[in-house]
Amino acid sequence: MNEETIFQSSLSSPSLQNHQLPILPLKNMAILPKSIIPIVVGRKTSIKAVEAALQGDRMVFITAQRDTNLDKPGLEDLYDYGTRSTILQVVRMPKGGLKILVEGICRSRIITSDTNQEYLSAYCTDITTLITSSSIELEALWRHTRTKYTQYCQLNNKIPADLLPETASSLEIEHALDTVLVHITIPLEERQKFLEIMELSDRILYICKILDREITIFETEERIKASIQSQVEKNQREYYLNEQIKAINKELGRDDQQVEIQHIRTKAKKLRLPQECAEKVERELKRLENMPSSSAEASVIRHYIEWLLALPWHKISRDNISIADAEKILNKQHAGLKKPKERIIEFLAARKFSNALKKSPIICLVGPPGVGKTSLASAIAESLGREFRRIPLGGLRDEAEIRGHRRTYISALPGKILQAMRHVSTVNPVILLDEIDKMSMDAHGDPSAALLEVLDPEQNKAFFDHFLEVSYDLSQVVFIATANQLDGIPYPLHDRMELIFLSGYSEQEKLDIAQKFLLPRNLKEHNLTARKCKISEDILLLLIREYTREAGVRQLERILTKILRKVIQLFLDEPSRASCVLTPKLVREWLGHSKFKIKPLNVTEERIGLASGLAWTEVGGDLLEIETSIVTGKGNVTLTGQLGDVMQESAYAALTYIRSRAPQLGLKPNFNTTKDIHIHIPEGATPKDGPSAGITLCTSIVSEMTKNPVNPLVAMTGEITLRGRVLPVGGLKEKILAASQHGIKTVILPRDNKDEIDEMQAEINTRDITLKFVDTMDEVLEQALLRSPFSKPLKTSKRDDDYAQVSKAS
Ligand SMILES: Nc1ncnc2c1ncn2[C@@H]1O[C@H](COP(=O)(O)OP(=O)(O)OP(=O)(O)O)[C@@H](O)[C@H]1O
Ligand SMILES: [Mg+2]
């Protein structure tokens, strides 16, 4: 043992007055009479003071520093009131310094200082306690203190409960109070204040106050402890239960599921799902947690959540393509189509210019098959710099195809719209609703009704899919629809769309497309070059005229690929061959005899009762021959050749007109009661309808009745009224093209269509056709029949002198 005991005593000394004592200043501590405490003495002056005391009567004056940070305090830095104490034991520490045990003897006070260089010392006087209260008062105060103390001891079990005797003399009270205060932890200032109180009753009251406060603190502390405890218990309980669930899940083989669920949660957080959707995912995950992973329902939920997470919610493609670039992209892929392209560029410019126009109407490209509607839509997507997805609507019958099936159905899926969104994975793609006119409805609802919501910019912000169950924002999607005919589109849908018409191509346009696009593209695809495989303009024209019959260019492309395959075969058979020049002979050999060779009109044939009409079909225009035969009978009218209601009504209107003109035409007034009339339009397998055959029907009947032949080089189109007025019709471009292909020289058209035709003159470009515009049926007959039909002059007859001759003008 390194410590050396220097001195040990338990003596105490009697009361002293004005006695010189070495001072031991303490940091942060005040010592009270009757307490014995150990003190470590480290400061040199303090060690000297202790040593001085040891040489005398072992008495020191112990007091506290006012400022605990001072290392060398002077007398003025110390409290005047302190405790005269006796050093009971001194132990020297191995690293210097002393450990002393001191006992407080009595309260004492510095009177005057003592100038001593080596250590602090002063003249001190012991303080005697004042007792001014009566013994009754003291007793009362004492009892009160005891009660408080007992209460305090119950709360703080670290202090002895028997420090305060039941009955005590004032001296005993004084000692007991000092002892009690030793056991209570209070700040230095309060302890010092207690030390300085002279009056015994004041000291009792002071202690009572401290006890009161400590009791309150203890009680509050207990309360806090209790509430913390209950929280901890709750947490523990939850933890325990969770652990139990985990254990059960493990037993049931649901361990991987937990990992998966956690994985889904993290993914959902990263995706920043809209609140409604995030809540839905969380709800479903909670359900998933509580069911075995292999159950059927769990796999339904997993499938559902997977869909929610796979849909795009925020990702957009930035379109930074200029209008000029967009125009280039459109021209790069499509020849001609001047008007539709202009309209599309207008639409793109409007979208680019203003955010408000992001709600611009949905475009619908209308036109016959193969004219490039679908490929134009994909070019629009490219020129917008966006993702593209095509949704084929042809043959769609069920609303669920658009809106999805409810999750309760086995293998349910969202509708085609959301499937497309998942595929493009951006929120602003171009979606093509292809063949919107080919949808139909059945018992499962009407898909077009669901499309109404999709195509309405006001509603599609919150599109509702039965499978998804949360609303989905489609407002940034550009929808483009395509249709062959307007008739197939329900009116409300039609009303929401801006229509852009694409008409069929003329021979020249087809040739242009073939030369610029179809041939180069297909040569490249077949690994051939224009030098190796020479296909001249004449050959292309031959293919267009004799092997295809269409408004668009699809068949043409198919035939071209067929020819290219044959060319490849030729090169394989004759490896030394350098090139292949296509000749009409070769074409015939490879493709067989021409399929659609237009039969030259039989000009020599007596064309009594045989008139040529012009019809619009889905594959372009066509020449329609109408035959009438009149035999003796009772006035029956028979119409054959699958004529629709409108066409039949046109025939009756024509008959009524003829009856009204009977005298002028040289017919007997009762001709209709003695003859049976049979009108037939060949190619009976194809249904025909529409009012535009009216004037042709009439011409055919008049020709047959008056035995006046129809000019074989004349074709016509126009609706007839009862009074013989000629009304405008549609599909003129296709009709005129068809007439030109069939070698017709004159086309009779309603005058009301003249403006329209003037506008498209450049597009039609018919070299050898004369267009004649008429107002009345009388004029038609004058033009179409070889001899003048009217034996008597017509009062209302009005000859048109300024028949337009489009070809010659252009
Ligand atoms: N003006 C054109 N320029 C270049 N190629 C064209 C043009 N028009 C059509 N095509 C080509 O013709 C083919 C058929 O076009 P597309 O499939 O777009 O026709 P569509 O109008 O959608 O027909 P459908 O109504 O039958 O769906 C495509 O390969 C397309 O590139
Ligand atoms: Mg198409």
PDB file of C-alpha atoms in Angstrom, residues 553-777:
ATOM      1  CA  VAL A 553     -50.339   1.350-101.871  1.00  0.00           C
ATOM      2  CA  ARG A 554     -50.395  -1.775 -99.761  1.00  0.00           C
ATOM      3  CA  GLN A 555     -51.090  -4.257-102.559  1.00  0.00           C
ATOM      4  CA  LEU A 556     -48.507  -2.508-104.668  1.00  0.00           C
ATOM      5  CA  GLU A 557     -45.899  -2.985-101.990  1.00  0.00           C
ATOM      6  CA  ARG A 558     -46.842  -6.643-101.639  1.00  0.00           C
ATOM      7  CA  ILE A 559     -46.450  -7.200-105.350  1.00  0.00           C
ATOM      8  CA  LEU A 560     -43.125  -5.408-105.369  1.00  0.00           C
ATOM      9  CA  THR A 561     -41.805  -7.669-102.628  1.00  0.00           C
ATOM     10  CA  LYS A 562     -43.058 -10.687-104.552  1.00  0.00           C
ATOM     11  CA  ILE A 563     -41.136  -9.530-107.616  1.00  0.00           C
ATOM     12  CA  LEU A 564     -38.005  -8.871-105.579  1.00  0.00           C
ATOM     13  CA  ARG A 565     -38.140 -12.377-104.144  1.00  0.00           C
ATOM     14  CA  LYS A 566     -38.304 -13.729-107.675  1.00  0.00           C
ATOM     15  CA  VAL A 567     -35.327 -11.562-108.634  1.00  0.00           C
ATOM     16  CA  ILE A 568     -33.315 -12.978-105.746  1.00  0.00           C
ATOM     17  CA  GLN A 569     -34.226 -16.470-106.877  1.00  0.00           C
ATOM     18  CA  LEU A 570     -32.987 -15.583-110.349  1.00  0.00           C
ATOM     19  CA  PHE A 571     -29.636 -14.425-108.978  1.00  0.00           C
ATOM     20  CA  LEU A 572     -29.313 -17.612-106.966  1.00  0.00           C
ATOM     21  CA  ASP A 573     -30.081 -19.760-109.997  1.00  0.00           C
ATOM     22  CA  GLU A 574     -27.600 -17.886-112.169  1.00  0.00           C
ATOM     23  CA  PRO A 575     -24.736 -16.780-109.933  1.00  0.00           C
ATOM     24  CA  SER A 576     -22.854 -15.163-112.819  1.00  0.00           C
ATOM     25  CA  ARG A 577     -25.725 -12.801-113.564  1.00  0.00           C
ATOM     26  CA  ALA A 578     -24.871  -9.141-112.983  1.00  0.00           C
ATOM     27  CA  SER A 579     -28.273  -7.514-113.154  1.00  0.00           C
ATOM     28  CA  CYS A 580     -31.912  -8.134-113.857  1.00  0.00           C
ATOM     29  CA  VAL A 581     -34.045  -5.821-115.963  1.00  0.00           C
ATOM     30  CA  LEU A 582     -37.732  -6.244-115.425  1.00  0.00           C
ATOM     31  CA  THR A 583     -39.811  -6.528-118.574  1.00  0.00           C
ATOM     32  CA  PRO A 584     -43.590  -6.827-118.988  1.00  0.00           C
ATOM     33  CA  LYS A 585     -43.000 -10.383-120.147  1.00  0.00           C
ATOM     34  CA  LEU A 586     -41.129 -11.250-116.987  1.00  0.00           C
ATOM     35  CA  VAL A 587     -43.807  -9.617-114.885  1.00  0.00           C
ATOM     36  CA  ARG A 588     -46.477 -11.698-116.594  1.00  0.00           C
ATOM     37  CA  GLU A 589     -44.409 -14.821-116.143  1.00  0.00           C
ATOM     38  CA  TRP A 590     -43.972 -14.186-112.462  1.00  0.00           C
ATOM     39  CA  LEU A 591     -47.299 -12.732-111.497  1.00  0.00           C
ATOM     40  CA  GLY A 592     -49.585 -14.399-113.965  1.00  0.00           C
ATOM     41  CA  HIS A 593     -52.020 -12.584-116.182  1.00  0.00           C
ATOM     42  CA  SER A 594     -53.095  -9.165-115.137  1.00  0.00           C
ATOM     43  CA  LYS A 595     -55.757  -9.322-112.490  1.00  0.00           C
ATOM     44  CA  PHE A 596     -57.444  -5.996-112.771  1.00  0.00           C
ATOM     45  CA  LYS A 597     -56.941  -5.111-116.338  1.00  0.00           C
ATOM     46  CA  ILE A 598     -59.511  -2.503-117.059  1.00  0.00           C
ATOM     47  CA  LYS A 599     -61.708  -3.806-119.807  1.00  0.00           C
ATOM     48  CA  PRO A 600     -61.823  -1.246-122.608  1.00  0.00           C
ATOM     49  CA  LEU A 601     -65.299   0.108-122.884  1.00  0.00           C
ATOM     50  CA  ASN A 602     -67.244  -1.617-125.545  1.00  0.00           C
ATOM     51  CA  VAL A 603     -67.801   1.438-127.648  1.00  0.00           C
ATOM     52  CA  THR A 604     -69.360  -0.473-130.481  1.00  0.00           C
ATOM     53  CA  GLU A 605     -71.959  -2.208-128.359  1.00  0.00           C
ATOM     54  CA  GLU A 606     -75.418  -0.763-128.525  1.00  0.00           C
ATOM     55  CA  ARG A 607     -75.661   0.822-125.133  1.00  0.00           C
ATOM     56  CA  ILE A 608     -79.395   1.118-124.873  1.00  0.00           C
ATOM     57  CA  GLY A 609     -80.415   0.999-121.205  1.00  0.00           C
ATOM     58  CA  LEU A 610     -76.802   0.742-120.093  1.00  0.00           C
ATOM     59  CA  ALA A 611     -75.321   3.743-118.249  1.00  0.00           C
ATOM     60  CA  SER A 612     -71.990   4.135-116.455  1.00  0.00           C
ATOM     61  CA  GLY A 613     -72.100   5.521-112.964  1.00  0.00           C
ATOM     62  CA  LEU A 614     -69.210   6.333-110.696  1.00  0.00           C
ATOM     63  CA  ALA A 615     -69.084   4.849-107.233  1.00  0.00           C
ATOM     64  CA  TRP A 616     -66.956   5.341-104.194  1.00  0.00           C
ATOM     65  CA  THR A 617     -65.794   2.172-102.474  1.00  0.00           C
ATOM     66  CA  GLU A 618     -63.414   1.557 -99.654  1.00  0.00           C
ATOM     67  CA  VAL A 619     -60.713   0.612-102.143  1.00  0.00           C
ATOM     68  CA  GLY A 620     -61.179   3.775-104.153  1.00  0.00           C
ATOM     69  CA  GLY A 621     -63.463   4.772-106.983  1.00  0.00           C
ATOM     70  CA  ASP A 622     -65.119   2.367-109.375  1.00  0.00           C
ATOM     71  CA  LEU A 623     -67.105   2.377-112.548  1.00  0.00           C
ATOM     72  CA  LEU A 624     -70.615   1.044-112.019  1.00  0.00           C
ATOM     73  CA  GLU A 625     -72.678  -0.138-114.971  1.00  0.00           C
ATOM     74  CA  ILE A 626     -76.405   0.157-114.535  1.00  0.00           C
ATOM     75  CA  GLU A 627     -78.682  -1.891-116.803  1.00  0.00           C
ATOM     76  CA  THR A 628     -82.378  -1.457-117.324  1.00  0.00           C
ATOM     77  CA  SER A 629     -84.680  -3.716-119.193  1.00  0.00           C
ATOM     78  CA  ILE A 630     -88.320  -3.034-119.986  1.00  0.00           C
ATOM     79  CA  VAL A 631     -90.790  -5.740-120.872  1.00  0.00           C
ATOM     80  CA  THR A 632     -94.542  -5.761-121.302  1.00  0.00           C
ATOM     81  CA  GLY A 633     -96.229  -6.169-117.955  1.00  0.00           C
ATOM     82  CA  LYS A 634     -98.306  -4.486-115.297  1.00  0.00           C
ATOM     83  CA  GLY A 635     -96.052  -1.746-114.084  1.00  0.00           C
ATOM     84  CA  ASN A 636     -93.863  -3.723-111.657  1.00  0.00           C
ATOM     85  CA  VAL A 637     -90.466  -2.350-110.768  1.00  0.00           C
ATOM     86  CA  THR A 638     -87.747  -4.882-109.866  1.00  0.00           C
ATOM     87  CA  LEU A 639     -84.374  -3.864-108.486  1.00  0.00           C
ATOM     88  CA  THR A 640     -81.581  -6.441-108.286  1.00  0.00           C
ATOM     89  CA  GLY A 641     -77.883  -6.442-107.477  1.00  0.00           C
ATOM     90  CA  GLN A 642     -77.991  -6.034-103.673  1.00  0.00           C
ATOM     91  CA  LEU A 643     -79.133  -2.432-103.717  1.00  0.00           C
ATOM     92  CA  GLY A 644     -79.462  -0.669-100.421  1.00  0.00           C
ATOM     93  CA  ASP A 645     -82.552   1.264 -99.326  1.00  0.00           C
ATOM     94  CA  VAL A 646     -81.205   4.634-100.364  1.00  0.00           C
ATOM     95  CA  MET A 647     -80.344   3.380-103.825  1.00  0.00           C
ATOM     96  CA  GLN A 648     -83.792   1.849-104.268  1.00  0.00           C
ATOM     97  CA  GLU A 649     -85.403   5.094-103.236  1.00  0.00           C
ATOM     98  CA  SER A 650     -83.237   6.887-105.796  1.00  0.00           C
ATOM     99  CA  ALA A 651     -84.628   4.539-108.459  1.00  0.00           C
ATOM    100  CA  TYR A 652     -88.221   5.412-107.503  1.00  0.00           C
ATOM    101  CA  ALA A 653     -87.372   9.122-107.472  1.00  0.00           C
ATOM    102  CA  ALA A 654     -85.917   8.706-110.968  1.00  0.00           C
ATOM    103  CA  LEU A 655     -89.107   6.999-112.141  1.00  0.00           C
ATOM    104  CA  THR A 656     -91.271   9.787-110.799  1.00  0.00           C
ATOM    105  CA  TYR A 657     -89.093  12.342-112.558  1.00  0.00           C
ATOM    106  CA  ILE A 658     -89.446  10.375-115.822  1.00  0.00           C
ATOM    107  CA  ARG A 659     -93.209  10.296-115.440  1.00  0.00           C
ATOM    108  CA  SER A 660     -93.233  14.041-114.979  1.00  0.00           C
ATOM    109  CA  ARG A 661     -91.215  14.399-118.177  1.00  0.00           C
ATOM    110  CA  ALA A 662     -93.132  11.748-120.168  1.00  0.00           C
ATOM    111  CA  PRO A 663     -94.566  14.096-122.820  1.00  0.00           C
ATOM    112  CA  GLN A 664     -91.252  15.779-123.515  1.00  0.00           C
ATOM    113  CA  LEU A 665     -89.514  12.413-123.725  1.00  0.00           C
ATOM    114  CA  GLY A 666     -92.131  11.164-126.133  1.00  0.00           C
ATOM    115  CA  LEU A 667     -93.482   8.547-123.726  1.00  0.00           C
ATOM    116  CA  LYS A 668     -97.098   7.523-123.310  1.00  0.00           C
ATOM    117  CA  PRO A 669     -98.565   8.959-120.090  1.00  0.00           C
ATOM    118  CA  ASN A 670     -99.549   5.447-118.904  1.00  0.00           C
ATOM    119  CA  PHE A 671     -96.252   3.775-119.789  1.00  0.00           C
ATOM    120  CA  ASN A 672     -95.745   2.772-116.209  1.00  0.00           C
ATOM    121  CA  THR A 673     -98.881   0.629-116.046  1.00  0.00           C
ATOM    122  CA  THR A 674     -98.217  -1.420-119.172  1.00  0.00           C
ATOM    123  CA  LYS A 675     -94.520  -2.217-118.709  1.00  0.00           C
ATOM    124  CA  ASP A 676     -92.454  -3.986-116.075  1.00  0.00           C
ATOM    125  CA  ILE A 677     -89.152  -2.300-115.336  1.00  0.00           C
ATOM    126  CA  HIS A 678     -86.129  -4.308-114.183  1.00  0.00           C
ATOM    127  CA  ILE A 679     -83.067  -2.454-113.018  1.00  0.00           C
ATOM    128  CA  HIS A 680     -79.901  -4.414-112.332  1.00  0.00           C
ATOM    129  CA  ILE A 681     -76.452  -3.491-111.208  1.00  0.00           C
ATOM    130  CA  PRO A 682     -73.914  -6.277-111.862  1.00  0.00           C
ATOM    131  CA  GLU A 683     -71.456  -7.680-109.305  1.00  0.00           C
ATOM    132  CA  GLY A 684     -74.467  -8.572-107.240  1.00  0.00           C
ATOM    133  CA  ALA A 685     -72.333 -10.061-104.467  1.00  0.00           C
ATOM    134  CA  THR A 686     -71.193  -6.602-103.393  1.00  0.00           C
ATOM    135  CA  PRO A 687     -73.832  -4.585-101.570  1.00  0.00           C
ATOM    136  CA  LYS A 688     -74.226  -1.107-102.991  1.00  0.00           C
ATOM    137  CA  ASP A 689     -75.867   1.890-101.481  1.00  0.00           C
ATOM    138  CA  GLY A 690     -75.925   5.656-101.488  1.00  0.00           C
ATOM    139  CA  PRO A 691     -77.789   8.322-103.393  1.00  0.00           C
ATOM    140  CA  SER A 692     -75.012   9.158-105.874  1.00  0.00           C
ATOM    141  CA  ALA A 693     -76.237   6.692-108.509  1.00  0.00           C
ATOM    142  CA  GLY A 694     -79.511   8.617-108.897  1.00  0.00           C
ATOM    143  CA  ILE A 695     -78.754  10.320-112.213  1.00  0.00           C
ATOM    144  CA  THR A 696     -77.194   7.140-113.670  1.00  0.00           C
ATOM    145  CA  LEU A 697     -80.294   5.097-112.788  1.00  0.00           C
ATOM    146  CA  CYS A 698     -82.442   7.685-114.431  1.00  0.00           C
ATOM    147  CA  THR A 699     -80.291   7.866-117.568  1.00  0.00           C
ATOM    148  CA  SER A 700     -80.349   4.081-117.898  1.00  0.00           C
ATOM    149  CA  ILE A 701     -84.159   3.924-117.606  1.00  0.00           C
ATOM    150  CA  VAL A 702     -84.746   6.795-120.050  1.00  0.00           C
ATOM    151  CA  SER A 703     -82.308   5.256-122.525  1.00  0.00           C
ATOM    152  CA  GLU A 704     -84.141   1.935-122.386  1.00  0.00           C
ATOM    153  CA  MET A 705     -87.586   3.487-122.637  1.00  0.00           C
ATOM    154  CA  THR A 706     -86.746   5.781-125.498  1.00  0.00           C
ATOM    155  CA  LYS A 707     -84.335   3.258-127.097  1.00  0.00           C
ATOM    156  CA  ASN A 708     -81.816   6.064-127.230  1.00  0.00           C
ATOM    157  CA  PRO A 709     -78.271   4.726-126.646  1.00  0.00           C
ATOM    158  CA  VAL A 710     -76.052   6.168-123.913  1.00  0.00           C
ATOM    159  CA  ASN A 711     -72.723   7.625-124.968  1.00  0.00           C
ATOM    160  CA  PRO A 712     -70.226   4.902-123.920  1.00  0.00           C
ATOM    161  CA  LEU A 713     -67.524   7.456-123.128  1.00  0.00           C
ATOM    162  CA  VAL A 714     -69.663   9.284-120.590  1.00  0.00           C
ATOM    163  CA  ALA A 715     -69.835   8.444-116.863  1.00  0.00           C
ATOM    164  CA  MET A 716     -71.700  10.314-114.183  1.00  0.00           C
ATOM    165  CA  THR A 717     -72.452  10.745-110.510  1.00  0.00           C
ATOM    166  CA  GLY A 718     -75.079  12.806-108.708  1.00  0.00           C
ATOM    167  CA  GLU A 719     -78.178  12.541-106.569  1.00  0.00           C
ATOM    168  CA  ILE A 720     -81.542  13.095-108.213  1.00  0.00           C
ATOM    169  CA  THR A 721     -84.619  14.783-106.745  1.00  0.00           C
ATOM    170  CA  LEU A 722     -88.235  14.228-107.776  1.00  0.00           C
ATOM    171  CA  ARG A 723     -88.191  17.416-109.768  1.00  0.00           C
ATOM    172  CA  GLY A 724     -84.986  16.428-111.540  1.00  0.00           C
ATOM    173  CA  ARG A 725     -82.536  18.609-109.711  1.00  0.00           C
ATOM    174  CA  VAL A 726     -79.015  17.210-109.369  1.00  0.00           C
ATOM    175  CA  LEU A 727     -77.552  17.359-105.871  1.00  0.00           C
ATOM    176  CA  PRO A 728     -73.877  17.205-104.840  1.00  0.00           C
ATOM    177  CA  VAL A 729     -72.160  13.961-103.767  1.00  0.00           C
ATOM    178  CA  GLY A 730     -68.866  12.904-102.162  1.00  0.00           C
ATOM    179  CA  GLY A 731     -65.778  10.878-102.992  1.00  0.00           C
ATOM    180  CA  LEU A 732     -65.175  12.862-106.165  1.00  0.00           C
ATOM    181  CA  LYS A 733     -61.437  12.445-106.368  1.00  0.00           C
ATOM    182  CA  GLU A 734     -61.655   8.653-106.319  1.00  0.00           C
ATOM    183  CA  LYS A 735     -64.558   8.674-108.768  1.00  0.00           C
ATOM    184  CA  ILE A 736     -62.787  10.856-111.332  1.00  0.00           C
ATOM    185  CA  LEU A 737     -59.621   8.744-111.000  1.00  0.00           C
ATOM    186  CA  ALA A 738     -61.666   5.602-111.656  1.00  0.00           C
ATOM    187  CA  ALA A 739     -63.286   7.203-114.713  1.00  0.00           C
ATOM    188  CA  SER A 740     -59.887   8.098-116.096  1.00  0.00           C
ATOM    189  CA  GLN A 741     -58.613   4.553-115.530  1.00  0.00           C
ATOM    190  CA  HIS A 742     -61.571   3.137-117.446  1.00  0.00           C
ATOM    191  CA  GLY A 743     -60.978   5.371-120.450  1.00  0.00           C
ATOM    192  CA  ILE A 744     -63.988   7.598-119.913  1.00  0.00           C
ATOM    193  CA  LYS A 745     -63.784  10.917-121.745  1.00  0.00           C
ATOM    194  CA  THR A 746     -66.587  12.900-120.154  1.00  0.00           C
ATOM    195  CA  VAL A 747     -67.718  12.940-116.543  1.00  0.00           C
ATOM    196  CA  ILE A 748     -71.012  14.550-115.613  1.00  0.00           C
ATOM    197  CA  LEU A 749     -70.984  16.044-112.114  1.00  0.00           C
ATOM    198  CA  PRO A 750     -73.326  18.150-109.956  1.00  0.00           C
ATOM    199  CA  ARG A 751     -72.578  21.841-110.319  1.00  0.00           C
ATOM    200  CA  ASP A 752     -72.586  22.233-106.545  1.00  0.00           C
ATOM    201  CA  ASN A 753     -69.391  20.144-106.462  1.00  0.00           C
ATOM    202  CA  LYS A 754     -67.565  22.484-108.821  1.00  0.00           C
ATOM    203  CA  ASP A 755     -65.745  24.510-106.143  1.00  0.00           C
ATOM    204  CA  GLU A 756     -64.537  21.382-104.454  1.00  0.00           C
ATOM    205  CA  ILE A 757     -63.199  20.021-107.722  1.00  0.00           C
ATOM    206  CA  ASP A 758     -61.506  23.278-108.612  1.00  0.00           C
ATOM    207  CA  GLU A 759     -59.617  23.020-105.316  1.00  0.00           C
ATOM    208  CA  MET A 760     -58.277  19.566-106.040  1.00  0.00           C
ATOM    209  CA  GLN A 761     -57.466  20.054-109.688  1.00  0.00           C
ATOM    210  CA  ALA A 762     -53.756  19.692-109.109  1.00  0.00           C
ATOM    211  CA  GLU A 763     -54.247  16.429-107.274  1.00  0.00           C
ATOM    212  CA  ILE A 764     -56.505  14.864-109.882  1.00  0.00           C
ATOM    213  CA  ASN A 765     -54.468  15.779-112.918  1.00  0.00           C
ATOM    214  CA  THR A 766     -56.627  13.896-115.422  1.00  0.00           C
ATOM    215  CA  ARG A 767     -55.290  14.485-118.845  1.00  0.00           C
ATOM    216  CA  ASP A 768     -58.093  13.426-121.134  1.00  0.00           C
ATOM    217  CA  ILE A 769     -61.256  13.919-119.192  1.00  0.00           C
ATOM    218  CA  THR A 770     -63.775  16.653-119.717  1.00  0.00           C
ATOM    219  CA  LEU A 771     -65.793  17.530-116.651  1.00  0.00           C
ATOM    220  CA  LYS A 772     -69.316  18.771-117.206  1.00  0.00           C
ATOM    221  CA  PHE A 773     -71.206  20.372-114.368  1.00  0.00           C
ATOM    222  CA  VAL A 774     -74.973  20.204-114.389  1.00  0.00           C
ATOM    223  CA  ASP A 775     -77.899  21.478-112.343  1.00  0.00           C
ATOM    224  CA  THR A 776     -80.735  19.328-113.686  1.00  0.00           C
ATOM    225  CA  MET A 777     -81.476  15.843-114.895  1.00  0.00           C
TER     226      MET A 777
END
